Short mmCIF file of C-alpha atoms and ligand atoms in Angstrom, two decimals:
data_model
loop_
_atom_site.label_atom_id
_atom_site.label_comp_id
_atom_site.label_asym_id
_atom_site.label_seq_id
_atom_site.Cartn_x
_atom_site.Cartn_y
_atom_site.Cartn_z
CA MET Y 1 0.00 0.00 0.00
CA GLN Y 2 1.35 3.42 -0.93
CA HIS Y 3 0.66 6.55 1.08
CA TYR Y 4 0.76 10.15 -0.24
CA ASP Y 5 -0.25 13.44 1.32
CA PHE Y 6 -2.10 14.32 -1.90
CA ILE Y 7 -3.22 12.16 -4.80
CA VAL Y 8 -4.20 13.80 -8.07
CA ILE Y 9 -5.95 11.72 -10.73
CA GLY Y 10 -5.36 13.30 -14.14
CA SER Y 11 -2.58 15.36 -15.66
CA GLY Y 12 -4.16 18.35 -17.43
CA VAL Y 13 -3.91 21.99 -16.41
CA ALA Y 14 -5.97 21.59 -13.22
CA GLY Y 15 -4.23 18.46 -11.94
CA LEU Y 16 -0.70 19.65 -12.69
CA THR Y 17 -1.32 23.09 -11.18
CA PHE Y 18 -2.74 21.51 -8.04
CA ALA Y 19 0.22 19.13 -7.78
CA LEU Y 20 2.77 21.94 -8.09
CA LYS Y 21 1.08 23.95 -5.36
CA ALA Y 22 0.52 20.97 -3.07
CA ALA Y 23 4.14 19.81 -3.42
CA ALA Y 24 5.18 22.69 -1.18
CA HIS Y 25 3.26 20.98 1.64
CA GLY Y 26 3.80 17.26 1.18
CA ARG Y 27 4.29 14.30 -1.14
CA VAL Y 28 2.07 14.21 -4.20
CA ALA Y 29 1.25 11.36 -6.59
CA ILE Y 30 -0.17 12.10 -10.02
CA ILE Y 31 -2.02 9.10 -11.43
CA THR Y 32 -2.52 9.28 -15.18
CA LYS Y 33 -3.76 6.54 -17.44
CA ARG Y 34 -1.63 7.19 -20.54
CA ALA Y 35 1.42 9.44 -20.99
CA PRO Y 36 1.24 12.60 -18.82
CA ALA Y 37 0.72 14.93 -21.79
CA ASP Y 38 -2.32 12.94 -23.00
CA SER Y 39 -4.89 15.36 -21.70
CA ASN Y 40 -7.65 17.60 -23.00
CA THR Y 41 -5.51 20.58 -22.00
CA ALA Y 42 -2.78 19.68 -24.46
CA TRP Y 43 -5.37 19.82 -27.25
CA ALA Y 44 -6.76 23.24 -26.35
CA GLN Y 45 -6.19 25.62 -29.21
CA GLY Y 46 -8.01 28.85 -28.34
CA GLY Y 47 -6.51 30.03 -25.08
CA VAL Y 48 -7.31 31.34 -21.61
CA ALA Y 49 -9.98 33.99 -21.16
CA CYS Y 50 -8.80 36.61 -18.67
CA VAL Y 51 -9.41 40.29 -18.07
CA TRP Y 52 -6.08 41.78 -19.08
CA SER Y 53 -6.64 44.85 -21.23
CA THR Y 54 -7.54 48.31 -19.94
CA GLU Y 55 -10.50 48.21 -22.34
CA ASP Y 56 -11.94 45.25 -20.47
CA THR Y 57 -13.45 44.88 -16.98
CA PHE Y 58 -14.28 42.00 -14.63
CA GLU Y 59 -17.92 43.07 -14.88
CA LEU Y 60 -17.94 42.63 -18.67
CA HIS Y 61 -16.36 39.18 -18.44
CA VAL Y 62 -18.86 38.22 -15.73
CA GLN Y 63 -21.79 39.44 -17.83
CA ASP Y 64 -20.56 37.58 -20.95
CA THR Y 65 -20.22 34.38 -18.90
CA LEU Y 66 -23.69 34.77 -17.38
CA GLU Y 67 -25.20 35.49 -20.78
CA ALA Y 68 -23.65 32.38 -22.35
CA GLY Y 69 -24.69 30.30 -19.30
CA ALA Y 70 -28.39 30.94 -20.07
CA GLY Y 71 -29.51 31.73 -16.53
CA LEU Y 72 -27.89 28.75 -14.85
CA CYS Y 73 -24.47 30.06 -13.79
CA ASP Y 74 -23.72 30.47 -10.12
CA GLU Y 75 -22.91 34.16 -10.10
CA ALA Y 76 -20.66 33.92 -7.02
CA ALA Y 77 -18.58 31.25 -8.78
CA VAL Y 78 -18.38 33.35 -11.94
CA ARG Y 79 -17.21 36.42 -10.01
CA ALA Y 80 -14.63 34.51 -7.99
CA ILE Y 81 -13.14 32.71 -10.99
CA VAL Y 82 -13.07 35.76 -13.27
CA GLY Y 83 -11.62 37.90 -10.46
CA ASP Y 84 -8.80 35.41 -9.71
CA GLY Y 85 -7.79 35.15 -13.37
CA PRO Y 86 -4.99 37.74 -13.62
CA ALA Y 87 -3.17 36.41 -10.52
CA ARG Y 88 -3.23 32.85 -11.85
CA ILE Y 89 -2.05 33.97 -15.30
CA ARG Y 90 0.88 35.82 -13.72
CA GLU Y 91 1.88 32.58 -11.99
CA LEU Y 92 1.82 30.77 -15.33
CA ILE Y 93 3.96 33.44 -16.95
CA ASP Y 94 6.40 33.26 -14.01
CA LEU Y 95 6.60 29.52 -14.54
CA GLY Y 96 7.68 30.10 -18.15
CA VAL Y 97 4.46 29.87 -20.19
CA HIS Y 98 4.65 32.04 -23.30
CA PHE Y 99 1.66 33.95 -24.59
CA ASP Y 100 1.76 35.75 -27.94
CA GLU Y 101 2.62 39.43 -27.83
CA ARG Y 102 2.14 42.27 -30.28
CA GLU Y 103 3.48 45.78 -30.63
CA THR Y 104 1.44 48.46 -28.87
CA THR Y 105 -0.25 51.03 -31.09
CA ASP Y 106 1.37 54.06 -29.37
CA GLY Y 107 4.45 53.96 -31.60
CA THR Y 108 6.85 53.38 -28.66
CA GLY Y 109 7.85 49.95 -29.92
CA ALA Y 110 6.68 48.44 -26.63
CA HIS Y 111 4.93 45.07 -26.53
CA GLU Y 112 1.77 43.82 -24.85
CA LEU Y 113 -0.02 40.49 -24.77
CA ASP Y 114 -2.02 39.82 -27.92
CA LEU Y 115 -5.63 39.18 -26.95
CA GLY Y 116 -7.84 37.01 -29.13
CA LYS Y 117 -11.61 37.11 -29.50
CA GLU Y 118 -14.03 34.20 -29.44
CA GLY Y 119 -17.78 33.65 -29.58
CA GLY Y 120 -19.83 35.33 -26.85
CA HIS Y 121 -16.99 37.62 -25.65
CA SER Y 122 -17.73 41.34 -25.85
CA ARG Y 123 -14.02 42.21 -25.65
CA ARG Y 124 -10.72 40.78 -26.80
CA ARG Y 125 -9.58 38.79 -23.76
CA VAL Y 126 -8.22 35.41 -24.85
CA LEU Y 127 -4.53 34.98 -24.04
CA HIS Y 128 -3.04 32.53 -26.47
CA PHE Y 129 0.12 31.03 -27.85
CA ARG Y 130 -0.65 30.94 -31.59
CA ASP Y 131 -3.26 28.17 -31.88
CA THR Y 132 -1.50 25.71 -29.55
CA THR Y 133 -2.06 27.38 -26.17
CA GLY Y 134 -2.93 24.17 -24.34
CA ARG Y 135 0.24 22.44 -25.52
CA GLU Y 136 2.36 25.37 -24.36
CA ILE Y 137 0.76 25.35 -20.90
CA GLU Y 138 0.84 21.56 -20.56
CA HIS Y 139 4.52 21.26 -21.49
CA THR Y 140 5.58 24.05 -19.16
CA LEU Y 141 3.65 22.57 -16.24
CA LEU Y 142 5.00 19.08 -16.96
CA ALA Y 143 8.56 20.39 -16.98
CA ALA Y 144 7.99 22.01 -13.58
CA VAL Y 145 6.44 18.79 -12.25
CA ALA Y 146 9.39 16.72 -13.52
CA ALA Y 147 11.79 19.03 -11.67
CA ASN Y 148 9.89 18.72 -8.38
CA ALA Y 149 11.22 15.99 -6.10
CA ASN Y 150 8.00 15.92 -4.08
CA ILE Y 151 5.88 14.82 -7.04
CA THR Y 152 5.72 11.25 -8.35
CA VAL Y 153 4.05 10.79 -11.74
CA LEU Y 154 2.58 7.33 -12.23
CA GLU Y 155 1.80 7.01 -15.91
CA ARG Y 156 -0.10 4.11 -17.46
CA HIS Y 157 -1.94 3.86 -14.13
CA MET Y 158 -5.73 4.01 -14.20
CA ALA Y 159 -8.01 4.65 -11.22
CA VAL Y 160 -10.48 1.79 -10.80
CA ASP Y 161 -12.53 2.91 -7.79
CA LEU Y 162 -12.21 5.26 -4.87
CA ILE Y 163 -12.05 3.80 -1.36
CA THR Y 164 -14.34 5.37 1.21
CA SER Y 165 -15.06 4.85 4.89
CA ALA Y 166 -18.65 3.97 3.98
CA LYS Y 167 -17.54 1.24 1.59
CA LEU Y 168 -15.28 -0.20 4.27
CA GLY Y 169 -18.23 -0.30 6.65
CA PHE Y 170 -17.18 2.46 9.06
CA ALA Y 171 -20.14 4.32 10.52
CA ALA Y 172 -18.46 7.75 10.71
CA GLU Y 173 -18.85 10.44 8.00
CA ASN Y 174 -18.33 9.23 4.45
CA ARG Y 175 -14.71 10.10 3.75
CA CYS Y 176 -12.54 9.31 0.77
CA LEU Y 177 -9.52 7.36 2.00
CA GLY Y 178 -7.76 6.18 -1.11
CA VAL Y 179 -8.02 4.64 -4.53
CA TYR Y 180 -7.53 1.30 -6.25
CA VAL Y 181 -5.36 1.76 -9.32
CA LEU Y 182 -4.69 -0.57 -12.23
CA ASN Y 183 -1.00 -0.62 -13.14
CA GLU Y 184 -1.27 -1.22 -16.86
CA ASP Y 185 2.23 -2.64 -17.16
CA THR Y 186 1.88 -5.31 -14.49
CA GLY Y 187 -1.88 -5.82 -14.79
CA GLU Y 188 -2.07 -5.64 -10.98
CA VAL Y 189 -4.39 -3.40 -8.96
CA GLU Y 190 -2.49 -1.37 -6.37
CA THR Y 191 -3.88 0.38 -3.30
CA PHE Y 192 -3.13 4.05 -2.62
CA ARG Y 193 -4.01 5.88 0.53
CA THR Y 194 -4.47 9.62 1.07
CA MET Y 195 -6.42 12.20 3.03
CA ARG Y 196 -6.68 14.52 0.02
CA MET Y 197 -7.92 13.01 -3.20
CA VAL Y 198 -8.25 15.25 -6.24
CA LEU Y 199 -10.14 14.29 -9.37
CA ALA Y 200 -8.79 16.20 -12.37
CA THR Y 201 -9.71 13.69 -15.05
CA GLY Y 202 -11.21 16.04 -17.65
CA GLY Y 203 -14.38 15.41 -19.60
CA CYS Y 204 -16.26 12.77 -21.56
CA GLY Y 205 -16.22 13.65 -25.27
CA LYS Y 206 -15.63 10.00 -26.22
CA VAL Y 207 -19.19 9.25 -25.12
CA TYR Y 208 -20.11 10.61 -28.56
CA LEU Y 209 -19.25 9.23 -31.97
CA TYR Y 210 -17.81 12.55 -33.12
CA THR Y 211 -15.77 14.61 -30.72
CA THR Y 212 -12.94 17.11 -30.63
CA ASN Y 213 -11.52 15.35 -27.54
CA PRO Y 214 -8.55 12.99 -27.27
CA ASN Y 215 -9.08 9.28 -26.55
CA ILE Y 216 -8.60 9.71 -22.80
CA ALA Y 217 -11.87 11.67 -22.40
CA THR Y 218 -14.03 8.78 -21.20
CA GLY Y 219 -15.82 10.37 -18.23
CA ASP Y 220 -13.69 8.50 -15.66
CA GLY Y 221 -13.88 11.09 -12.88
CA VAL Y 222 -17.64 11.56 -13.03
CA ALA Y 223 -18.20 7.79 -13.06
CA ILE Y 224 -15.91 6.94 -10.15
CA ALA Y 225 -17.22 9.83 -8.06
CA TRP Y 226 -20.80 8.80 -8.84
CA ARG Y 227 -20.12 5.25 -7.67
CA ILE Y 228 -19.17 6.43 -4.17
CA GLY Y 229 -22.17 8.76 -3.78
CA ALA Y 230 -20.79 12.11 -4.94
CA THR Y 231 -23.39 14.51 -6.29
CA VAL Y 232 -23.28 14.91 -10.06
CA ALA Y 233 -25.06 17.83 -11.70
CA ASN Y 234 -26.09 19.27 -15.06
CA MET Y 235 -24.69 16.46 -17.20
CA GLU Y 236 -27.23 17.20 -19.93
CA PHE Y 237 -25.19 20.26 -20.90
CA ILE Y 238 -22.71 18.82 -23.36
CA GLN Y 239 -21.18 21.51 -25.50
CA PHE Y 240 -20.85 20.74 -29.19
CA HIS Y 241 -18.07 22.73 -30.79
CA PRO Y 242 -19.39 24.11 -34.06
CA THR Y 243 -16.25 23.61 -36.11
CA CYS Y 244 -14.56 20.23 -36.16
CA LEU Y 245 -12.73 19.50 -39.44
CA PHE Y 246 -14.88 17.36 -41.74
CA HIS Y 247 -12.59 14.93 -43.50
CA PRO Y 248 -12.79 11.12 -43.61
CA GLU Y 249 -9.28 10.72 -42.20
CA ALA Y 250 -9.30 13.58 -39.71
CA ARG Y 251 -11.47 12.56 -36.81
CA SER Y 252 -11.38 14.86 -33.79
CA PHE Y 253 -9.50 17.80 -35.28
CA LEU Y 254 -10.81 21.07 -33.86
CA VAL Y 255 -10.71 24.25 -35.92
CA THR Y 256 -10.41 26.84 -33.20
CA GLU Y 257 -13.15 29.38 -32.62
CA ALA Y 258 -10.41 32.00 -32.78
CA VAL Y 259 -10.60 31.58 -36.58
CA ARG Y 260 -14.07 33.11 -36.37
CA GLY Y 261 -12.69 35.64 -33.87
CA GLU Y 262 -10.30 36.79 -36.60
CA GLY Y 263 -13.08 37.17 -39.17
CA GLY Y 264 -13.81 33.60 -40.32
CA ILE Y 265 -17.34 33.30 -41.75
CA LEU Y 266 -19.58 30.23 -41.73
CA LYS Y 267 -21.02 29.51 -45.19
CA ASP Y 268 -23.14 26.87 -46.84
CA ALA Y 269 -22.08 24.74 -49.80
CA ARG Y 270 -23.14 27.51 -52.22
CA GLY Y 271 -20.80 29.93 -50.46
CA GLU Y 272 -23.56 31.90 -48.73
CA ALA Y 273 -23.08 33.13 -45.18
CA PHE Y 274 -25.99 31.87 -43.07
CA MET Y 275 -25.34 32.81 -39.43
CA ASP Y 276 -26.92 36.27 -39.61
CA LYS Y 277 -30.28 34.49 -39.99
CA TYR Y 278 -29.76 33.03 -36.51
CA HIS Y 279 -28.12 35.66 -34.29
CA PRO Y 280 -27.03 39.33 -34.41
CA LEU Y 281 -23.43 38.24 -33.66
CA ALA Y 282 -23.57 35.96 -36.75
CA SER Y 283 -20.55 33.60 -36.86
CA LEU Y 284 -19.44 34.81 -33.43
CA ALA Y 285 -22.69 33.97 -31.63
CA PRO Y 286 -22.45 31.73 -28.51
CA ARG Y 287 -21.57 28.15 -29.31
CA ASP Y 288 -24.92 26.55 -28.58
CA ILE Y 289 -26.56 28.82 -31.12
CA VAL Y 290 -23.88 28.29 -33.77
CA ALA Y 291 -23.89 24.50 -33.34
CA ARG Y 292 -27.69 24.34 -33.60
CA ALA Y 293 -27.68 26.63 -36.63
CA ILE Y 294 -25.15 24.41 -38.41
CA ASP Y 295 -27.20 21.33 -37.50
CA ALA Y 296 -30.33 23.03 -38.90
CA GLU Y 297 -28.52 24.11 -42.11
CA MET Y 298 -27.15 20.61 -42.67
CA LYS Y 299 -30.61 19.10 -42.17
CA ARG Y 300 -32.20 21.73 -44.43
CA THR Y 301 -29.73 21.36 -47.31
CA GLY Y 302 -28.94 17.67 -46.87
CA GLU Y 303 -25.21 18.53 -47.01
CA LYS Y 304 -22.71 16.63 -44.86
CA CYS Y 305 -20.91 19.76 -43.62
CA VAL Y 306 -20.76 23.54 -43.76
CA TYR Y 307 -17.70 25.70 -44.50
CA LEU Y 308 -15.58 28.11 -42.51
CA ASP Y 309 -14.05 30.74 -44.74
CA ILE Y 310 -11.00 32.79 -43.69
CA THR Y 311 -9.63 33.25 -47.23
CA HIS Y 312 -10.33 37.01 -47.15
CA GLN Y 313 -7.57 37.50 -44.52
CA PRO Y 314 -3.95 37.96 -45.66
CA PRO Y 315 -2.33 34.52 -46.08
CA ASP Y 316 0.71 35.46 -43.97
CA PHE Y 317 -1.52 36.49 -41.07
CA VAL Y 318 -3.48 33.22 -41.28
CA ARG Y 319 -0.31 31.09 -41.39
CA GLU Y 320 1.28 33.00 -38.51
CA ARG Y 321 -1.79 33.14 -36.25
CA PHE Y 322 -3.05 29.60 -36.93
CA PRO Y 323 0.01 27.48 -37.78
CA HIS Y 324 -1.46 24.29 -36.30
CA VAL Y 325 -4.79 24.59 -38.11
CA TYR Y 326 -3.03 25.67 -41.32
CA GLU Y 327 -0.55 22.79 -41.33
CA THR Y 328 -3.03 20.14 -40.27
CA CYS Y 329 -5.59 21.15 -42.89
CA LEU Y 330 -2.84 21.28 -45.52
CA ARG Y 331 -1.94 17.67 -44.67
CA TYR Y 332 -5.51 16.79 -45.63
CA GLY Y 333 -5.22 18.75 -48.88
CA ILE Y 334 -6.99 21.94 -47.72
CA ASP Y 335 -5.11 25.23 -48.01
CA ILE Y 336 -7.10 27.42 -45.63
CA THR Y 337 -5.64 30.62 -47.11
CA LYS Y 338 -7.29 29.68 -50.42
CA GLN Y 339 -10.18 27.34 -49.63
CA PRO Y 340 -12.99 27.35 -47.06
CA ILE Y 341 -12.61 24.64 -44.42
CA PRO Y 342 -15.30 21.90 -44.34
CA VAL Y 343 -16.57 21.66 -40.74
CA VAL Y 344 -19.21 19.92 -38.62
CA PRO Y 345 -20.16 20.22 -34.94
CA ALA Y 346 -18.71 17.63 -32.55
CA ALA Y 347 -18.94 16.93 -28.81
CA HIS Y 348 -16.42 19.16 -27.10
CA TYR Y 349 -16.98 20.00 -23.45
CA GLN Y 350 -18.84 18.70 -20.44
CA CYS Y 351 -20.38 21.70 -18.66
CA GLY Y 352 -21.81 19.66 -15.78
CA GLY Y 353 -19.92 17.18 -13.64
CA VAL Y 354 -19.13 16.37 -10.03
CA ARG Y 355 -20.83 19.08 -7.99
CA THR Y 356 -18.33 21.12 -5.98
CA ASP Y 357 -18.24 24.31 -4.02
CA LEU Y 358 -15.98 27.17 -4.98
CA ASP Y 359 -12.96 25.37 -3.53
CA GLY Y 360 -13.48 22.18 -5.51
CA ALA Y 361 -14.82 20.34 -2.42
CA THR Y 362 -17.42 17.64 -3.12
CA ASN Y 363 -20.03 16.23 -0.73
CA ILE Y 364 -17.57 13.43 0.18
CA ALA Y 365 -15.01 14.52 2.79
CA GLY Y 366 -11.46 14.51 1.45
CA LEU Y 367 -12.58 14.36 -2.21
CA TYR Y 368 -12.02 17.35 -4.50
CA ALA Y 369 -12.88 17.77 -8.18
CA ILE Y 370 -11.29 20.44 -10.37
CA GLY Y 371 -11.30 21.28 -14.08
CA GLU Y 372 -13.72 19.84 -16.60
CA VAL Y 373 -14.74 16.94 -14.35
CA ALA Y 374 -16.27 19.41 -11.88
CA CYS Y 375 -19.46 21.43 -11.90
CA THR Y 376 -18.65 24.63 -9.98
CA GLY Y 377 -21.48 26.68 -11.47
CA LEU Y 378 -19.17 28.72 -13.73
CA HIS Y 379 -20.54 27.40 -17.01
CA GLY Y 380 -24.23 27.13 -16.24
CA ALA Y 381 -26.08 25.77 -19.27
CA ASN Y 382 -23.36 26.70 -21.75
CA ARG Y 383 -19.66 27.45 -21.30
CA LEU Y 384 -18.24 30.69 -22.62
CA ALA Y 385 -15.30 29.89 -24.92
CA SER Y 386 -11.86 29.70 -23.25
CA ASN Y 387 -13.26 29.94 -19.72
CA SER Y 388 -12.21 26.38 -18.95
CA LEU Y 389 -8.41 26.69 -18.70
CA LEU Y 390 -9.10 29.69 -16.47
CA GLU Y 391 -11.39 27.62 -14.25
CA GLY Y 392 -8.81 24.82 -14.02
CA LEU Y 393 -6.11 27.24 -12.84
CA VAL Y 394 -8.28 29.04 -10.32
CA LEU Y 395 -9.88 25.92 -8.86
CA ALA Y 396 -6.52 24.15 -8.52
CA HIS Y 397 -5.29 27.07 -6.44
CA ARG Y 398 -8.39 27.26 -4.28
CA ALA Y 399 -8.71 23.48 -3.81
CA CYS Y 400 -5.11 23.23 -2.64
CA ALA Y 401 -5.62 25.93 -0.02
CA ARG Y 402 -8.90 24.38 1.11
CA SER Y 403 -7.50 20.85 1.34
CA LEU Y 404 -4.73 22.11 3.60
CA ARG Y 405 -7.25 23.85 5.84
CA ALA Y 406 -9.79 21.04 5.88
CA GLU Y 407 -7.71 17.87 6.03
CA PRO Y 408 -5.28 17.87 8.96
CA HIS Y 409 -2.01 16.05 8.46
CA THR Y 410 -2.55 12.29 8.98
CA PRO Y 411 -4.73 12.52 12.10
CA LYS Y 412 -5.11 9.52 14.41
CA SER Y 413 -8.64 8.90 13.18
CA PHE Y 414 -7.33 8.51 9.63
CA GLU Y 415 -4.68 5.96 10.62
CA ALA Y 416 -7.41 3.98 12.36
CA TYR Y 417 -9.10 3.16 9.06
CA GLU Y 418 -7.67 -0.07 7.82
CA LEU Y 419 -7.77 -0.25 4.01
CA SER Y 420 -8.20 -3.63 2.41
CA GLU Y 421 -6.15 -4.58 -0.63
CA TRP Y 422 -7.90 -5.24 -3.93
CA LYS Y 423 -9.25 -8.78 -4.31
CA SER Y 424 -9.43 -10.06 -7.86
CA GLY Y 425 -10.83 -13.49 -7.02
CA ASN Y 426 -10.74 -16.28 -9.52
CA VAL Y 427 -11.21 -14.27 -12.71
CA GLN Y 428 -9.92 -15.02 -16.18
CA ASP Y 429 -8.74 -12.89 -19.08
CA ILE Y 430 -11.53 -11.50 -21.22
CA ASP Y 431 -12.26 -14.10 -23.89
CA GLU Y 432 -14.05 -11.94 -26.43
CA LEU Y 433 -12.62 -8.48 -26.87
CA VAL Y 434 -15.09 -7.91 -29.67
CA VAL Y 435 -17.83 -7.46 -27.06
CA ILE Y 436 -15.98 -4.53 -25.51
CA TYR Y 437 -15.41 -2.83 -28.83
CA HIS Y 438 -18.98 -3.46 -29.93
CA ASN Y 439 -20.42 -1.97 -26.72
CA TRP Y 440 -18.07 0.98 -26.94
CA ASP Y 441 -19.25 1.73 -30.52
CA GLU Y 442 -22.88 1.16 -29.64
CA ILE Y 443 -22.78 3.69 -26.80
CA ARG Y 444 -21.07 6.33 -28.91
CA ARG Y 445 -23.43 5.93 -31.84
CA LEU Y 446 -26.60 5.87 -29.76
CA MET Y 447 -25.49 8.98 -27.88
CA TRP Y 448 -24.82 10.73 -31.18
CA ASP Y 449 -28.13 9.68 -32.72
CA TYR Y 450 -30.41 10.03 -29.68
CA VAL Y 451 -28.74 12.48 -27.29
CA GLY Y 452 -27.14 14.99 -29.67
CA ILE Y 453 -27.63 18.68 -30.41
CA VAL Y 454 -31.41 18.41 -30.80
CA ARG Y 455 -33.24 15.98 -28.50
CA THR Y 456 -36.72 14.56 -27.94
CA ASP Y 457 -38.23 12.71 -24.96
CA LYS Y 458 -38.75 9.60 -27.05
CA ARG Y 459 -35.15 9.43 -28.24
CA LEU Y 460 -33.88 10.04 -24.71
CA GLN Y 461 -36.08 7.25 -23.34
CA ARG Y 462 -34.84 4.92 -26.06
CA ALA Y 463 -31.25 5.80 -25.17
CA ALA Y 464 -31.93 5.24 -21.45
CA ALA Y 465 -33.35 1.76 -22.08
CA ARG Y 466 -30.43 0.69 -24.27
CA LEU Y 467 -27.91 2.05 -21.81
CA ARG Y 468 -29.48 0.09 -18.95
CA ASN Y 469 -28.99 -3.16 -20.91
CA LEU Y 470 -25.46 -2.24 -21.85
CA GLN Y 471 -24.58 -1.34 -18.27
CA ALA Y 472 -25.85 -4.71 -17.02
CA GLU Y 473 -23.73 -6.52 -19.62
CA ILE Y 474 -20.64 -4.45 -18.81
CA GLN Y 475 -21.09 -5.04 -15.08
CA GLU Y 476 -21.13 -8.78 -15.71
CA PHE Y 477 -17.84 -8.46 -17.57
CA TYR Y 478 -16.43 -6.35 -14.76
CA TRP Y 479 -17.12 -9.04 -12.15
CA ASN Y 480 -16.20 -12.08 -14.20
CA PHE Y 481 -13.07 -11.07 -16.06
CA LYS Y 482 -9.67 -9.59 -15.31
CA ILE Y 483 -9.94 -5.85 -15.55
CA THR Y 484 -8.16 -3.94 -18.31
CA THR Y 485 -8.04 -0.25 -19.18
CA ASP Y 486 -10.45 -0.89 -22.08
CA LEU Y 487 -12.98 -2.50 -19.77
CA LEU Y 488 -12.64 0.24 -17.13
CA GLU Y 489 -13.07 2.95 -19.74
CA LEU Y 490 -16.09 1.21 -21.20
CA ARG Y 491 -17.66 0.93 -17.74
CA ASN Y 492 -17.05 4.64 -17.09
CA LEU Y 493 -18.28 5.62 -20.53
CA ALA Y 494 -21.55 3.74 -19.99
CA THR Y 495 -22.10 5.30 -16.56
CA THR Y 496 -21.39 8.79 -17.86
CA ALA Y 497 -23.65 8.32 -20.88
CA ALA Y 498 -26.46 7.15 -18.59
CA LEU Y 499 -25.98 10.22 -16.37
CA ILE Y 500 -26.19 12.53 -19.39
CA VAL Y 501 -29.43 10.86 -20.46
CA ASP Y 502 -30.93 10.81 -16.96
CA CYS Y 503 -30.16 14.51 -16.43
CA ALA Y 504 -31.55 15.31 -19.89
CA LEU Y 505 -34.77 13.44 -19.09
CA LEU Y 506 -35.19 15.48 -15.91
CA ARG Y 507 -34.97 18.80 -17.72
CA LYS Y 508 -38.38 19.52 -19.21
CA GLU Y 509 -37.34 22.70 -20.97
CA SER Y 510 -34.81 23.91 -23.54
CA ARG Y 511 -31.98 25.93 -22.10
CA GLY Y 512 -28.44 26.59 -23.27
CA LEU Y 513 -26.95 23.38 -24.64
CA HIS Y 514 -30.02 21.26 -23.88
CA TYR Y 515 -32.49 21.70 -26.71
CA THR Y 516 -35.52 19.43 -26.97
CA LEU Y 517 -38.29 19.55 -29.53
CA ASP Y 518 -40.79 18.37 -26.88
CA HIS Y 519 -40.13 21.35 -24.60
CA PRO Y 520 -38.79 24.08 -26.89
CA GLY Y 521 -39.23 27.00 -24.46
CA THR Y 522 -37.26 27.96 -21.37
CA ASP Y 523 -39.19 27.45 -18.14
CA GLU Y 524 -38.23 30.26 -15.74
CA THR Y 525 -40.67 29.05 -13.06
CA HIS Y 526 -39.01 25.70 -12.56
CA LEU Y 527 -36.72 25.77 -9.49
CA PRO Y 528 -34.27 24.45 -8.43
CA ARG Y 529 -32.84 24.55 -11.90
CA ASP Y 530 -29.79 22.30 -11.60
CA THR Y 531 -30.31 18.63 -12.35
CA ALA Y 532 -28.39 17.22 -9.40
CA MET Y 533 -28.27 13.44 -8.86
CA ARG Y 534 -26.78 11.09 -6.28
CA ARG Y 535 -26.52 7.35 -6.21
CA TYR Y 536 -27.39 6.86 -2.53
C1 SIN J 1 -11.40 26.70 -29.42
O1 SIN J 1 -10.24 27.00 -29.63
O2 SIN J 1 -12.31 26.95 -30.19
C2 SIN J 1 -11.71 25.97 -28.17
C3 SIN J 1 -11.63 26.88 -27.04
C4 SIN J 1 -12.56 26.42 -26.00
O3 SIN J 1 -13.24 25.42 -26.18
O4 SIN J 1 -12.64 27.10 -24.97
#
């Protein structure tokens, strides 16, 4: 059994930032199921929204966030996260993160940070490093982690289940005490003990057939927290990014919203701009509106995609500002300086998650959730673009401080809990891998077809029934066969999909990212408005 002062599950911006801060107070383990840089963060193109310019104010950023969130944001959370932004960004810069700069317009030759614009923002406020901001942040944080002797990174280790006092049969408060972890190299399940457990596992884009997310995004944190009785909220709000590259060989490639921020226009196959029919901000309307408009246009015209046109901007500017998008599209034969980019919406961000307070604390003592896995109330029914890296940074900082205040250093009562080692019993290797892959595909396709951008009660009920059968089958596998990463991910994927559907069925209105033909209006009388669920 291994014992750490802090255990962080996940290695994106939130988890790494937490680990670096916590390492000043004790030993930290980062548990990550692939290589450390395999995270949603590393794929983030746009940047970090933060009030930085003198032309911007906290109030404007707060109002933009509330507006995008369609009446469901927790205003206190929005104010706290927006207000903490500049301090957290300064820490990143001090750590060595580069953000793009530009010359000031006063003719002094001085430089300032170049601020990008994205949908729903009333000011330029997105700090970025070209179109690979996430990669820049991730690599800098990983370098700092590697240089820190108090942090142990356990890669190819996947959390199986959290260990709680309730599960062990202790009558006291339900406290998280540790985690069972599959070591993928040995195939053994190891037991880790801690007073401060932090979920920073990211989101669940792989629940859908088409997604902008990397393969790791299988809803692990939500599923393992759910299994021990953590409250999960607002899972129906899955954000579909309007512009994922449409190309048979290019699954999951995001074309950053910053392209629209720099003038990119959405057009149909005949080359006609269509977004001004849907919103006064046209191509820069909030994401839920753009994604639904594209869906409607594709259904109306029968076309397989729409087009994002940035060819009117100078080619040098496009190549310099969007090198990653430019080069990737070119590899697929599309020169974005000369041709419009074929795009479709794809699942992108989980706005709900494990319910936490403003310090990342969940309803289970000793368990924190930060980053995309958490539902702090910042995003409400629809996340404002580039608010998520900001939330990860701020919540990591606050959760670290809170965990130090709340969880005293190895108290006697903690030592008294005896943790049992994992028992695998007399199980065999899975005999038919095809069943896992089939179930995986079935979940992703049914979520895409029945629980997508536009929903109906009937389709949701159909999805719920299928998912119940699939979950029963997967559970049987889980008990009877030796666990593997594939099986654990499938189990988490099924749980997360079911939570999305169950939350969606509870919401009898259309709001933000949840749009249903059966309840097309927004119901302002229906309170409380979060769809919170707990297993026990
Ligand atoms: C993008 O670059 O469009 C993604 C940014 C985000 O999702 O916040």
